[in-house]
Coordinates of C-alpha atoms in Angstrom, one line a residue:
M211 CA 4.3 -23.9 -13.6
S212 CA 6.0 -21.0 -12.0
Y213 CA 5.4 -18.8 -9.9
L214 CA 6.4 -14.8 -9.1
V215 CA 6.8 -15.0 -5.1
I216 CA 5.6 -11.7 -3.5
N217 CA 5.7 -13.0 0.0
D218 CA 5.5 -16.3 1.8
K219 CA 1.6 -15.8 2.0
L220 CA 0.9 -14.7 -2.0
K221 CA 2.2 -16.0 -4.8
L222 CA 1.3 -15.1 -8.8
N223 CA 1.1 -17.1 -11.6
Y224 CA 3.7 -15.9 -14.1
Q225 CA 0.8 -16.7 -17.1
A226 CA -1.1 -13.8 -15.6
I227 CA 1.9 -11.4 -16.2
E228 CA 1.8 -9.9 -19.4
L229 CA 5.1 -7.9 -20.0
Q230 CA 5.3 -5.8 -23.1
M231 CA 8.4 -3.9 -24.7
I232 CA 7.2 -0.2 -25.8
R233 CA 9.4 2.8 -26.6
A234 CA 10.1 5.3 -23.9
Q235 CA 8.5 8.5 -23.6
G236 CA 10.4 11.7 -23.0
S237 CA 13.8 13.1 -24.3
G238 CA 17.1 10.5 -25.0
G239 CA 18.1 11.6 -28.9
Q240 CA 18.0 9.1 -31.7
N241 CA 18.2 5.9 -29.6
V242 CA 14.8 6.7 -27.7
N243 CA 13.0 6.5 -31.1
K244 CA 14.5 3.3 -32.2
V245 CA 14.6 0.8 -29.3
A246 CA 11.7 -0.2 -27.0
S247 CA 13.5 0.0 -23.9
A248 CA 10.5 0.6 -21.5
I249 CA 8.1 -2.2 -20.1
H250 CA 4.4 -2.6 -19.8
L251 CA 3.1 -4.5 -17.1
R252 CA 0.0 -6.0 -17.2
C253 CA -1.1 -8.8 -14.5
D254 CA -4.6 -9.8 -14.4
I255 CA -5.3 -11.1 -10.6
Y256 CA -8.1 -13.3 -11.6
Q257 CA -6.2 -15.4 -13.5
A258 CA -3.1 -15.2 -11.2
E259 CA -4.1 -18.1 -9.0
I260 CA -4.7 -16.6 -5.6
S261 CA -7.6 -16.7 -3.4
Q262 CA -10.9 -15.0 -3.4
Y263 CA -9.9 -12.9 -0.2
Y264 CA -6.4 -11.4 -1.6
I265 CA -8.4 -10.5 -4.6
D266 CA -11.1 -8.8 -2.7
K267 CA -8.2 -7.0 -0.7
I268 CA -6.3 -6.0 -4.2
L269 CA -9.4 -4.5 -5.4
S270 CA -10.5 -2.5 -2.5
L271 CA -6.8 -0.9 -2.6
N272 CA -7.0 3.0 -3.6
D273 CA -4.7 2.8 -6.8
Q274 CA -5.0 4.1 -10.1
R275 CA -3.0 1.4 -11.5
I276 CA -5.6 -1.3 -10.7
S277 CA -8.8 -1.5 -12.8
K278 CA -12.1 -2.6 -11.9
D279 CA -11.5 -5.6 -14.0
G280 CA -9.0 -6.9 -11.5
I281 CA -6.3 -5.7 -13.9
I282 CA -3.0 -4.3 -12.8
T283 CA -0.8 -1.9 -15.2
I284 CA 2.6 -0.7 -14.5
K285 CA 4.6 1.1 -17.0
A286 CA 8.4 1.1 -16.3
Q287 CA 10.9 3.5 -18.1
T288 CA 13.1 5.1 -15.7
F289 CA 16.1 2.9 -16.7
R290 CA 17.9 3.0 -20.3
T291 CA 18.2 -0.8 -20.6
Q292 CA 15.2 -3.0 -20.9
E293 CA 16.0 -5.6 -18.2
K294 CA 16.3 -3.2 -15.6
N295 CA 12.8 -1.6 -16.6
R296 CA 11.8 -5.2 -16.6
A297 CA 13.2 -5.6 -12.9
D298 CA 12.1 -2.5 -11.9
A299 CA 8.3 -3.5 -13.2
I300 CA 8.2 -6.6 -11.1
E301 CA 9.5 -4.8 -8.3
R302 CA 6.9 -2.2 -8.2
L303 CA 4.4 -5.2 -8.4
K304 CA 5.8 -7.0 -5.4
A305 CA 5.6 -3.5 -3.5
L306 CA 2.0 -2.9 -4.5
L307 CA 0.8 -6.3 -3.7
A308 CA 2.6 -6.8 -0.3
P309 CA 1.0 -4.8 2.1
V310 CA -2.1 -6.7 1.0
T311 CA -1.2 -9.8 2.9
V312 CA -0.6 -7.8 6.1
V313 CA -3.7 -8.6 8.9
Q314 CA -3.8 -5.8 11.1
K315 CA -4.3 -6.7 15.0
T316 CA -7.9 -6.7 16.1
R317 CA -8.4 -3.9 18.7
R318 CA -9.4 -4.9 21.9
A319 CA -11.1 -2.1 23.9
T320 CA -9.6 -1.5 27.2
K321 CA -11.3 0.2 30.5
P322 CA -8.8 3.1 32.1
T323 CA -8.0 1.8 36.0
K324 CA -9.8 3.5 38.8
S325 CA -6.6 5.0 39.9
S326 CA -5.8 6.7 36.6
Q327 CA -9.6 7.6 36.2
R328 CA -9.3 9.4 40.1
K329 CA -5.9 11.2 39.1
R330 CA -7.2 12.7 35.8
V331 CA -10.5 13.9 38.3
D332 CA -7.7 15.3 40.8
K333 CA -5.5 17.2 38.0
K334 CA -8.8 18.6 36.4
K335 CA -9.9 20.0 40.0
A336 CA -6.5 21.3 40.6
H337 CA -6.1 23.2 37.2
G338 CA -9.9 24.8 37.8
Q339 CA -8.6 25.7 41.0
L340 CA -5.5 27.1 39.8
K341 CA -7.4 29.2 37.3
S342 CA -10.4 30.2 39.9
N343 CA -7.8 31.6 41.9
R344 CA -6.8 34.2 38.7
A345 CA -9.7 35.7 38.7
K346 CA -10.3 39.2 40.6
I347 CA -11.4 39.2 44.0
R348 CA -14.4 40.8 44.3
I349 CA -15.7 42.7 47.2

C-alpha cells in the first residue's frame, strides 16, 4: 500500500485521494475546450488512515476547501499540462496539511524579577515628576 508523505509525522493513504481530470476554465482558445488539463483533487481524511488527533486538527482548520464531512477539495488549473496541475494539486494538499503536525510549545508563566519591578516603578515616578515640573507654578 502506498502513502503520500506529508512530513515525518503524517502520511496519507493514496486510496483516500481521488484525482479527476476536468476542463480548465477561462480563456485559452480552442485547446481549452478540447483538453481536460485541470485537476480536481478530493481527499477523504477518514479513509486516509490517520489518527483521530490529526483528523480533529484538520477539521478545526478554518479553510473553505475542507468540508464538514472531512473531504478536502482542491482545484488546480494554473498550468497548461495535466502533469504539472497534478503535481500542483498534491503540493497544495501537502501545504494545507503540513501545519497540522506542528505542536506549539506550552506557555509557562513567569514572574518579573524584583529589580525589574523596582525599575519600572522608579521610571514611572521619574516620568510623573517630569510632568509635574511642566505645570504652571501657583502662587
